């Protein structure tokens, strides 16, 4: 377990999903393909870590990611687990300073200010969906539970504006038998049955 403490339970759950997925990656699996077209497991982790640092930087005014999260190099200096942990720690610490009823919190996604509940869910959505990407790419069970998917619902308002930037693919049609996690993945343009 980490020292990440935040009043935002959905963010804590999403960080735990990402932590679990990263810890479960076999040593020889970092170059495997993922549901994020043309990105490897390493690149998805770099993107996810960069996004967590981006949220932290917008809230605190501190440093953001060292490289563009949307153009990850595929090379990590040091441990992947440390990269994930450091970024999640910064994110959790930043969100711990945000009041749950804050009307506007600065965020790195359009429109760059969101109500606290929506902003925290957006940060959590990023961690959770990339945890799923990493897990399924490396043969792990999905860390995206229906309960976590329900907690991410406030963030769905940001998805449509981000599709224009290529952050999410076109939504896929729901299928009979989809649970809340599968519905969320399809809304984000991912196939719940994706395999490498």
Short mmCIF file of C-alpha atoms in Angstrom, two decimals:
data_model
loop_
_atom_site.label_atom_id
_atom_site.label_comp_id
_atom_site.label_asym_id
_atom_site.label_seq_id
_atom_site.Cartn_x
_atom_site.Cartn_y
_atom_site.Cartn_z
CA UNK A 1 0.00 0.00 0.00
CA UNK A 2 1.08 3.57 -0.52
CA UNK A 3 1.00 6.65 1.60
CA UNK A 4 -1.49 8.33 -0.75
CA UNK A 5 -4.13 9.90 1.45
CA UNK A 6 -6.96 11.90 -0.04
CA UNK A 7 -10.57 12.51 0.88
CA UNK A 8 -11.43 11.58 -2.69
CA UNK A 9 -12.29 7.89 -2.41
CA UNK A 10 -12.74 7.45 -6.16
CA UNK A 11 -9.22 8.79 -6.71
CA UNK A 12 -7.81 6.50 -4.03
CA UNK A 13 -9.52 3.51 -5.72
CA UNK A 14 -8.27 4.53 -9.17
CA UNK A 15 -4.73 4.97 -7.89
CA UNK A 16 -4.87 1.54 -6.28
CA UNK A 17 -6.03 0.09 -9.61
CA UNK A 18 -3.10 1.72 -11.41
CA UNK A 19 -0.65 0.66 -8.70
CA UNK A 20 -1.86 -2.96 -8.88
CA UNK A 21 -1.65 -3.03 -12.68
CA UNK A 22 1.89 -1.60 -12.74
CA UNK A 23 3.11 -3.97 -10.04
CA UNK A 24 1.69 -6.90 -12.00
CA UNK A 25 3.52 -6.21 -15.26
CA UNK A 26 6.02 -8.98 -16.01
CA UNK A 27 9.58 -7.77 -16.64
CA UNK A 28 9.38 -8.75 -20.32
CA UNK A 29 6.00 -7.12 -20.98
CA UNK A 30 6.77 -3.40 -21.04
CA UNK A 31 6.96 -3.28 -24.84
CA UNK A 32 3.66 -5.09 -25.44
CA UNK A 33 0.88 -3.40 -27.43
CA UNK A 34 -2.09 -1.94 -25.55
CA UNK A 35 -5.66 -0.86 -26.30
CA UNK A 36 -4.18 2.63 -26.80
CA UNK A 37 -3.40 2.35 -30.49
CA UNK A 38 0.33 2.52 -31.24
CA UNK A 39 1.36 2.82 -27.57
CA UNK A 40 3.22 0.18 -25.59
CA UNK A 41 2.67 -0.62 -21.93
CA UNK A 42 5.59 1.67 -21.08
CA UNK A 43 4.09 4.54 -23.06
CA UNK A 44 0.68 4.11 -21.43
CA UNK A 45 2.34 4.27 -18.02
CA UNK A 46 4.30 7.39 -19.02
CA UNK A 47 1.07 8.99 -20.24
CA UNK A 48 -0.84 8.05 -17.08
CA UNK A 49 1.95 9.29 -14.82
CA UNK A 50 2.25 12.51 -16.80
CA UNK A 51 -1.48 13.14 -16.53
CA UNK A 52 -1.42 12.65 -12.77
CA UNK A 53 1.44 15.15 -12.53
CA UNK A 54 -0.48 17.49 -14.81
CA UNK A 55 -3.47 17.52 -12.48
CA UNK A 56 -1.17 18.11 -9.50
CA UNK A 57 0.63 20.96 -11.25
CA UNK A 58 -2.59 22.74 -12.17
CA UNK A 59 -3.81 22.56 -8.57
CA UNK A 60 -0.57 23.45 -6.79
CA UNK A 61 1.35 25.46 -9.38
CA UNK A 62 4.21 22.99 -8.93
CA UNK A 63 6.17 21.20 -11.67
CA UNK A 64 4.33 19.16 -14.25
CA UNK A 65 5.53 16.20 -16.29
CA UNK A 66 8.99 16.38 -17.81
CA UNK A 67 7.80 15.12 -21.18
CA UNK A 68 4.60 15.48 -23.14
CA UNK A 69 2.13 12.84 -21.87
CA UNK A 70 0.65 12.67 -25.37
CA UNK A 71 4.01 11.84 -26.97
CA UNK A 72 5.55 9.33 -24.53
CA UNK A 73 9.07 8.26 -25.42
CA UNK A 74 8.77 4.62 -24.38
CA UNK A 75 11.86 4.95 -22.18
CA UNK A 76 11.74 5.22 -18.40
CA UNK A 77 14.73 6.27 -16.35
CA UNK A 78 14.46 4.25 -13.17
CA UNK A 79 11.69 1.99 -11.97
CA UNK A 80 8.23 1.97 -13.59
CA UNK A 81 6.73 1.44 -10.13
CA UNK A 82 8.53 4.53 -8.83
CA UNK A 83 7.32 6.58 -11.79
CA UNK A 84 3.74 5.54 -11.08
CA UNK A 85 4.02 5.97 -7.34
CA UNK A 86 5.63 9.40 -7.45
CA UNK A 87 3.02 10.73 -9.84
CA UNK A 88 0.12 9.31 -7.84
CA UNK A 89 1.59 10.67 -4.61
CA UNK A 90 1.80 14.16 -6.13
CA UNK A 91 -1.75 13.91 -7.44
CA UNK A 92 -3.18 12.66 -4.14
CA UNK A 93 -1.36 15.38 -2.19
CA UNK A 94 -2.70 18.05 -4.53
CA UNK A 95 -6.28 16.81 -4.33
CA UNK A 96 -6.01 16.61 -0.54
CA UNK A 97 -5.83 20.43 -0.58
CA UNK A 98 -9.09 20.75 -2.50
CA UNK A 99 -12.34 21.24 -0.61
CA UNK A 100 -15.05 18.79 -1.74
CA UNK A 101 -17.45 21.67 -2.35
CA UNK A 102 -15.02 23.83 -4.35
CA UNK A 103 -16.91 25.29 -7.30
CA UNK A 104 -13.85 25.68 -9.53
CA UNK A 105 -10.60 23.72 -9.43
CA UNK A 106 -7.88 24.30 -12.06
CA UNK A 107 -7.42 21.18 -14.20
CA UNK A 108 -5.40 20.31 -17.34
CA UNK A 109 -8.50 19.34 -19.35
CA UNK A 110 -11.01 21.65 -21.05
CA UNK A 111 -12.42 23.97 -19.86
CA UNK A 112 -9.47 24.06 -17.39
CA UNK A 113 -11.72 24.66 -14.38
CA UNK A 114 -14.17 22.10 -13.03
CA UNK A 115 -16.22 21.60 -9.88
CA UNK A 116 -14.14 19.61 -7.40
CA UNK A 117 -16.19 16.42 -7.69
CA UNK A 118 -15.93 16.41 -11.49
CA UNK A 119 -12.23 17.30 -11.50
CA UNK A 120 -11.29 14.59 -9.01
CA UNK A 121 -13.34 12.06 -10.97
CA UNK A 122 -11.60 13.16 -14.19
CA UNK A 123 -8.20 12.61 -12.60
CA UNK A 124 -9.40 9.23 -11.32
CA UNK A 125 -10.85 8.29 -14.71
CA UNK A 126 -7.48 8.79 -16.32
CA UNK A 127 -5.73 6.58 -13.76
CA UNK A 128 -8.40 3.89 -13.81
CA UNK A 129 -8.76 3.50 -17.56
CA UNK A 130 -5.00 3.36 -18.07
CA UNK A 131 -4.78 0.81 -15.26
CA UNK A 132 -7.20 -1.27 -17.32
CA UNK A 133 -5.11 -0.72 -20.48
CA UNK A 134 -1.94 -1.92 -18.73
CA UNK A 135 -3.65 -4.86 -17.05
CA UNK A 136 -5.32 -6.30 -20.15
CA UNK A 137 -2.18 -5.76 -22.23
CA UNK A 138 -0.18 -7.86 -19.78
CA UNK A 139 -2.66 -10.66 -19.10
CA UNK A 140 -3.84 -9.41 -15.71
CA UNK A 141 -7.42 -9.31 -14.44
CA UNK A 142 -9.23 -6.04 -14.99
CA UNK A 143 -8.77 -3.63 -12.09
CA UNK A 144 -11.76 -1.61 -13.32
CA UNK A 145 -14.64 -2.87 -11.21
CA UNK A 146 -18.28 -1.93 -11.75
CA UNK A 147 -18.16 -0.08 -8.42
CA UNK A 148 -15.16 2.00 -9.51
CA UNK A 149 -16.83 2.65 -12.87
CA UNK A 150 -19.89 4.03 -11.08
CA UNK A 151 -17.69 6.33 -9.01
CA UNK A 152 -16.16 7.74 -12.21
CA UNK A 153 -19.52 8.83 -13.66
CA UNK A 154 -19.11 12.54 -12.76
CA UNK A 155 -16.11 12.67 -15.12
CA UNK A 156 -18.04 11.60 -18.20
CA UNK A 157 -18.92 15.22 -18.93
CA UNK A 158 -15.32 15.88 -19.96
CA UNK A 159 -15.08 12.98 -22.43
CA UNK A 160 -16.86 14.51 -25.43
CA UNK A 161 -14.69 17.67 -25.51
CA UNK A 162 -11.57 15.50 -25.24
CA UNK A 163 -12.57 13.27 -28.16
CA UNK A 164 -11.87 16.23 -30.43
CA UNK A 165 -8.23 16.08 -29.30
CA UNK A 166 -7.97 12.32 -29.81
CA UNK A 167 -7.85 11.60 -26.08
CA UNK A 168 -10.74 9.16 -26.43
CA UNK A 169 -11.95 7.18 -29.42
CA UNK A 170 -15.51 7.21 -30.68
CA UNK A 171 -17.90 5.57 -28.25
CA UNK A 172 -18.85 1.97 -29.00
CA UNK A 173 -22.40 0.67 -28.75
CA UNK A 174 -23.32 -1.01 -25.49
CA UNK A 175 -23.92 -4.74 -25.67
CA UNK A 176 -26.40 -6.94 -23.80
CA UNK A 177 -24.89 -8.12 -20.55
CA UNK A 178 -22.48 -5.20 -20.21
CA UNK A 179 -21.88 -4.30 -16.57
CA UNK A 180 -21.01 -0.75 -15.50
CA UNK A 181 -17.31 -1.27 -16.17
CA UNK A 182 -17.94 -2.58 -19.70
CA UNK A 183 -20.34 0.29 -20.41
CA UNK A 184 -17.72 2.79 -19.30
CA UNK A 185 -15.04 1.19 -21.46
CA UNK A 186 -17.29 1.24 -24.51
CA UNK A 187 -18.18 4.89 -23.86
CA UNK A 188 -14.45 5.62 -23.87
CA UNK A 189 -14.04 3.80 -27.18
CA UNK A 190 -12.55 0.61 -25.77
CA UNK A 191 -13.64 -2.97 -26.28
CA UNK A 192 -14.03 -4.72 -22.92
CA UNK A 193 -12.92 -8.00 -24.55
CA UNK A 194 -9.71 -6.51 -25.99
CA UNK A 195 -6.71 -8.84 -26.04
CA UNK A 196 -3.17 -8.32 -27.25
#
